């Protein structure tokens, strides 16, 4: 499971790098499909990952507002800060994966395993949307390939 | 790992269902971003999954041409046929995941584990692209949520 987080975090950082070529207007421009804008998509991925991982730990949800993080630098910094907090937790043992979790924003209970799968697929799905928007801007998207990458262990983030 | 295949296969079938509302022209219309068209994207996902899974087993690559599968029914049928062949194989034991594999279309060797991760992320990424195209057509895309789904075991496909 951890390999998928390593993949997502590496691809995410490549998208942050990619975003440097865009103006602030292009970053926050509302687009068709996906969630609002390129920058909001990255913010949303980070917010969802962090909320669920705090939920798994029984910690109170931290609500972040995009209005407070509406620049590339701020969203990147939020990603870095959240990842420093969650990387230790991601070293789960397999028993904990079966534990059922309640979160404030959902009536149902889910297993830790199910939530981790959800976080992983959620990010890959939204990154796929960014890749279409990149082509609409006549730019090459970041590669989505899993094979052929050398991953940084998550605890080094 | 299997849970991700169950997710991908279920979401894929929901996209096949979703495609029924489109004309043949819309299905094969070339779009910006992603791979060519909606129907080609589904064909490509199926082809890549099958090729890598045959590669892992040391079997010869089966080259399929889109020209021979250019209707929704034919692509869905290809997906069903391939899945019947690969579901048994997906019950791997963990030792095999470390095995290194060579395939005819790539110079490098990859572990089975890496290839399975690649197949999984590849499909989710392309499905994310379909979701943007759906909104461009002013249609609701298939849900990408992992949580809250009941999965069919892959051996029942």
Coordinates of C-alpha atoms in Angstrom, one line a residue:
Chain A
X1 CA 0.0 0.0 0.0
X2 CA 2.8 2.4 0.9
X3 CA 4.2 2.1 -2.7
X4 CA 1.1 3.8 -3.9
X5 CA 1.6 6.7 -1.5
X6 CA 5.2 7.0 -2.7
X7 CA 3.9 7.1 -6.2
X8 CA 1.2 9.7 -5.5
X9 CA 3.6 11.9 -3.5
X10 CA 6.2 11.9 -6.2
X11 CA 3.7 12.5 -9.0
X12 CA 2.2 15.3 -6.9
X13 CA 5.5 17.0 -6.5
X14 CA 6.1 16.8 -10.2
X15 CA 2.8 18.5 -10.8
X16 CA 3.8 21.3 -8.3
X17 CA 7.0 21.7 -10.4
X18 CA 5.0 21.6 -13.6
X19 CA 2.7 24.3 -12.3
X20 CA 5.6 26.8 -12.1
X21 CA 5.2 27.5 -15.8
X22 CA 1.6 28.7 -15.3
X23 CA 0.4 32.1 -14.4
X24 CA -1.7 32.5 -11.2
X25 CA -4.7 33.2 -13.5
X26 CA -4.3 29.8 -15.3
X27 CA -3.8 28.0 -12.0
X28 CA -7.0 29.2 -10.5
X29 CA -9.1 29.4 -13.7
X30 CA -12.3 27.3 -13.5
X31 CA -12.2 24.4 -15.9
X32 CA -14.7 21.8 -17.2
X33 CA -14.6 18.5 -15.3
X34 CA -12.7 17.6 -12.2
X35 CA -12.8 20.0 -9.3
X36 CA -12.8 23.7 -10.2
X37 CA -9.1 24.5 -11.2
X38 CA -5.7 23.1 -11.4
X39 CA -4.6 24.6 -8.1
X40 CA -7.9 23.7 -6.3
X41 CA -7.4 20.0 -7.5
X42 CA -4.0 19.8 -5.8
X43 CA -5.5 21.5 -2.7
X44 CA -8.4 19.1 -2.7
X45 CA -6.2 16.0 -3.0
X46 CA -4.1 17.2 0.0
X47 CA -7.2 18.1 2.1
X48 CA -8.9 14.7 1.5
X49 CA -5.8 12.7 2.2
X50 CA -5.1 14.6 5.5
X51 CA -8.7 14.5 6.7
X52 CA -9.1 10.7 6.2
X53 CA -5.7 10.0 7.8
X54 CA -6.6 12.1 10.8
X55 CA -10.0 10.4 10.9
X56 CA -8.3 7.0 11.0
X57 CA -6.3 8.1 14.0
X58 CA -9.5 9.4 15.8
X59 CA -8.2 12.9 15.6
X60 CA -10.5 15.9 15.1
X61 CA -10.9 17.1 11.5
X62 CA -8.9 20.2 10.6
X63 CA -10.9 22.2 8.1
X64 CA -8.8 24.2 5.6
X65 CA -10.2 26.8 3.3
X66 CA -8.9 27.3 -0.2
X67 CA -9.2 31.1 0.2
X68 CA -6.3 30.8 2.7
X69 CA -4.1 28.7 0.4
X70 CA -4.8 30.2 -3.1
X71 CA -1.2 30.4 -4.4
X72 CA 1.0 27.6 -5.6
X73 CA 3.5 28.2 -2.8
X74 CA 0.9 28.0 -0.1
X75 CA -0.6 24.8 -1.5
X76 CA 2.8 23.2 -1.9
X77 CA 3.7 24.2 1.7
X78 CA 0.4 22.8 3.0
X79 CA 1.2 19.5 1.2
X80 CA 4.7 19.4 2.8
X81 CA 3.4 20.2 6.2
X82 CA 0.7 17.6 6.2
X83 CA 2.9 14.9 4.8
X84 CA 5.4 15.4 7.6
X85 CA 2.6 14.7 10.0
X86 CA 1.2 11.6 8.3
X87 CA 4.2 9.7 7.1
X88 CA 4.9 8.2 10.5
X89 CA 1.3 7.0 10.8
X90 CA 1.4 5.3 7.4
X91 CA 3.7 2.6 8.9
X92 CA 0.7 0.6 10.0
X93 CA 0.7 -3.0 10.9
X94 CA -1.8 -5.3 9.2
X95 CA -4.1 -5.8 12.2
X96 CA -5.0 -2.1 12.2
X97 CA -6.2 -2.3 8.6
X98 CA -9.3 -4.1 9.7
X99 CA -10.3 -1.5 12.3
X100 CA -13.6 0.3 11.6
X101 CA -13.5 4.1 11.6
X102 CA -16.2 6.8 11.9
X103 CA -15.5 10.3 10.6
X104 CA -17.6 13.5 11.1
X105 CA -18.4 14.0 7.4
X106 CA -19.8 10.5 6.7
X107 CA -22.6 8.5 8.3
X108 CA -21.0 5.1 7.5
X109 CA -18.1 3.3 9.0
X110 CA -15.2 2.2 6.9
X111 CA -12.2 -0.1 7.5
X112 CA -8.8 1.5 7.6
X113 CA -7.9 -0.6 4.6
X114 CA -10.9 0.7 2.6
X115 CA -10.0 4.3 3.5
X116 CA -6.3 3.9 2.4
X117 CA -7.5 2.4 -0.9
X118 CA -9.9 5.4 -1.2
X119 CA -7.2 8.0 -0.6
X120 CA -4.9 6.3 -3.2
X121 CA -7.5 6.0 -6.0
X122 CA -8.8 9.5 -5.2
X123 CA -5.5 11.2 -5.9
X124 CA -4.7 9.1 -9.1
X125 CA -8.2 9.9 -10.4
X126 CA -7.8 13.7 -10.0
X127 CA -4.3 13.7 -11.4
X128 CA -5.8 12.0 -14.5
X129 CA -8.1 15.1 -14.8
X130 CA -5.1 17.4 -14.6
X131 CA -3.5 15.6 -17.5
X132 CA -6.4 16.5 -19.8
X133 CA -6.3 20.1 -18.7
X134 CA -2.6 20.2 -19.4
X135 CA -3.2 19.1 -23.0
X136 CA -5.9 21.7 -23.3
X137 CA -3.2 24.2 -22.4
X138 CA -1.0 22.6 -25.1
X139 CA 1.4 21.4 -22.5
X140 CA 2.8 18.0 -21.9
X141 CA 1.4 16.5 -18.6
X142 CA 3.6 14.9 -16.0
X143 CA 4.1 11.2 -16.7
X144 CA 1.7 9.0 -14.9
X145 CA 3.9 5.9 -15.4
X146 CA 4.4 3.8 -12.2
X147 CA 7.1 1.6 -13.7
X148 CA 10.6 3.0 -14.2
X149 CA 10.4 5.4 -11.3
X150 CA 12.7 5.4 -8.3
X151 CA 10.7 6.2 -5.2
X152 CA 11.7 8.2 -2.2
X153 CA 10.6 6.4 1.0
X154 CA 7.7 8.4 2.5
X155 CA 9.5 8.9 5.8
X156 CA 12.0 11.1 4.0
X157 CA 9.4 13.7 3.0
Chain B
X1 CA -3.6 -5.5 -4.4
X2 CA -6.6 -7.5 -5.5
X3 CA -9.0 -4.9 -4.1
X4 CA -7.7 -2.4 -6.6
X5 CA -8.5 -4.7 -9.5
X6 CA -12.0 -5.3 -8.1
X7 CA -12.4 -1.5 -8.0
X8 CA -11.0 -1.0 -11.5
X9 CA -13.1 -3.8 -13.0
X10 CA -16.3 -2.5 -11.3
X11 CA -15.7 1.1 -12.4
X12 CA -14.8 0.0 -15.9
X13 CA -18.1 -1.9 -16.2
X14 CA -20.0 1.2 -15.0
X15 CA -18.2 3.2 -17.7
X16 CA -19.3 0.6 -20.3
X17 CA -22.8 1.0 -19.0
X18 CA -22.5 4.8 -19.1
X19 CA -21.3 4.6 -22.7
X20 CA -24.6 3.2 -23.9
X21 CA -26.1 6.7 -23.9
X22 CA -23.5 7.9 -26.4
X23 CA -23.6 7.6 -30.2
X24 CA -20.9 5.7 -32.0
X25 CA -19.6 9.1 -33.3
X26 CA -19.2 10.5 -29.8
X27 CA -17.6 7.2 -28.6
X28 CA -14.8 7.4 -31.2
X29 CA -14.5 11.2 -31.5
X30 CA -10.9 12.3 -31.0
X31 CA -10.7 14.5 -27.9
X32 CA -8.0 16.6 -26.3
X33 CA -5.9 15.0 -23.6
X34 CA -5.8 11.3 -22.7
X35 CA -5.7 8.7 -25.5
X36 CA -7.7 9.6 -28.6
X37 CA -11.4 8.8 -27.8
X38 CA -13.6 7.5 -25.0
X39 CA -13.8 4.1 -26.6
X40 CA -10.1 3.9 -27.4
X41 CA -9.4 4.7 -23.8
X42 CA -11.3 1.7 -22.6
X43 CA -9.7 -0.5 -25.3
X44 CA -6.2 0.8 -24.3
X45 CA -6.8 0.1 -20.6
X46 CA -7.8 -3.5 -21.4
X47 CA -5.0 -4.0 -23.8
X48 CA -2.3 -2.7 -21.4
X49 CA -3.6 -4.8 -18.5
X50 CA -3.8 -8.0 -20.5
X51 CA -0.3 -7.5 -22.1
X52 CA 1.4 -6.9 -18.8
X53 CA -0.4 -9.8 -17.2
X54 CA 0.6 -12.1 -20.0
X55 CA 4.2 -10.7 -19.8
X56 CA 4.3 -11.6 -16.1
X57 CA 3.4 -15.2 -16.9
X58 CA 6.1 -15.4 -19.6
X59 CA 3.4 -15.7 -22.3
X60 CA 3.7 -14.3 -25.8
X61 CA 2.2 -10.8 -26.3
X62 CA -1.2 -10.9 -28.1
X63 CA -1.4 -7.8 -30.3
X64 CA -5.0 -6.4 -30.7
X65 CA -5.9 -3.7 -33.1
X66 CA -8.5 -1.1 -32.3
X67 CA -9.7 -1.3 -35.9
X68 CA -11.0 -4.8 -35.1
X69 CA -12.8 -3.7 -31.9
X70 CA -14.2 -0.3 -32.8
X71 CA -17.7 -0.7 -31.2
X72 CA -18.8 -0.6 -27.6
X73 CA -20.0 -4.2 -27.7
X74 CA -16.7 -5.5 -29.1
X75 CA -14.6 -3.6 -26.5
X76 CA -16.8 -4.8 -23.7
X77 CA -16.6 -8.3 -25.0
X78 CA -12.8 -8.1 -25.2
X79 CA -12.7 -6.9 -21.6
X80 CA -14.9 -9.8 -20.5
X81 CA -12.8 -12.4 -22.4
X82 CA -9.5 -11.1 -21.1
X83 CA -10.7 -10.9 -17.6
X84 CA -11.8 -14.5 -17.6
X85 CA -8.3 -15.5 -18.6
X86 CA -6.5 -13.3 -16.0
X87 CA -8.6 -13.6 -12.9
X88 CA -7.1 -17.0 -11.9
X89 CA -3.6 -15.7 -12.3
X90 CA -4.2 -12.7 -10.1
X91 CA -4.3 -15.0 -7.1
X92 CA -0.6 -14.7 -6.7
X93 CA 1.4 -15.6 -3.6
X94 CA 3.7 -13.0 -2.2
X95 CA 7.0 -14.7 -3.2
X96 CA 6.1 -14.3 -6.9
X97 CA 5.8 -10.5 -6.5
X98 CA 9.6 -10.1 -6.3
X99 CA 10.2 -12.0 -9.5
X100 CA 11.8 -9.9 -12.3
X101 CA 10.0 -9.9 -15.6
X102 CA 11.1 -9.0 -19.2
X103 CA 8.5 -8.0 -21.8
X104 CA 9.0 -7.6 -25.5
X105 CA 8.0 -3.9 -25.6
X106 CA 10.4 -2.6 -22.9
X107 CA 14.2 -2.9 -22.5
X108 CA 14.1 -2.9 -18.7
X109 CA 13.1 -5.6 -16.2
X110 CA 10.4 -5.0 -13.6
X111 CA 9.2 -6.9 -10.6
X112 CA 5.8 -8.4 -10.7
X113 CA 4.9 -6.2 -7.8
X114 CA 5.9 -3.1 -9.7
X115 CA 3.9 -4.2 -12.8
X116 CA 0.8 -4.8 -10.8
X117 CA 1.1 -1.3 -9.3
X118 CA 1.5 0.0 -12.9
X119 CA -1.6 -1.7 -14.2
X120 CA -3.7 -0.4 -11.4
X121 CA -2.5 3.2 -11.5
X122 CA -2.7 3.2 -15.3
X123 CA -6.4 2.4 -15.4
X124 CA -7.4 4.9 -12.6
X125 CA -5.5 7.6 -14.4
X126 CA -7.2 7.1 -17.7
X127 CA -10.6 6.8 -16.0
X128 CA -9.9 10.2 -14.5
X129 CA -9.5 11.5 -18.1
X130 CA -12.9 10.0 -19.1
X131 CA -14.5 11.9 -16.2
X132 CA -13.4 15.3 -17.7
X133 CA -14.6 14.3 -21.2
X134 CA -18.0 13.3 -19.6
X135 CA -18.4 16.8 -18.1
X136 CA -17.4 18.3 -21.5
X137 CA -20.4 16.4 -22.9
X138 CA -22.5 17.8 -20.0
X139 CA -23.0 14.4 -18.5
X140 CA -22.3 13.1 -15.0
X141 CA -19.3 10.8 -14.9
X142 CA -19.3 7.5 -13.2
X143 CA -18.4 7.9 -9.5
X144 CA -14.7 7.3 -8.7
X145 CA -15.3 6.7 -5.0
X146 CA -13.7 3.6 -3.6
X147 CA -15.5 3.8 -0.3
X148 CA -19.1 2.7 -0.1
X149 CA -18.8 0.1 -2.9
X150 CA -19.5 -3.6 -2.6
X151 CA -17.1 -5.4 -4.7
X152 CA -17.6 -8.6 -6.7
X153 CA -14.6 -10.9 -6.2
X154 CA -12.5 -11.0 -9.4
X155 CA -12.9 -14.8 -9.9
X156 CA -16.7 -14.2 -10.4
X157 CA -16.0 -12.1 -13.6

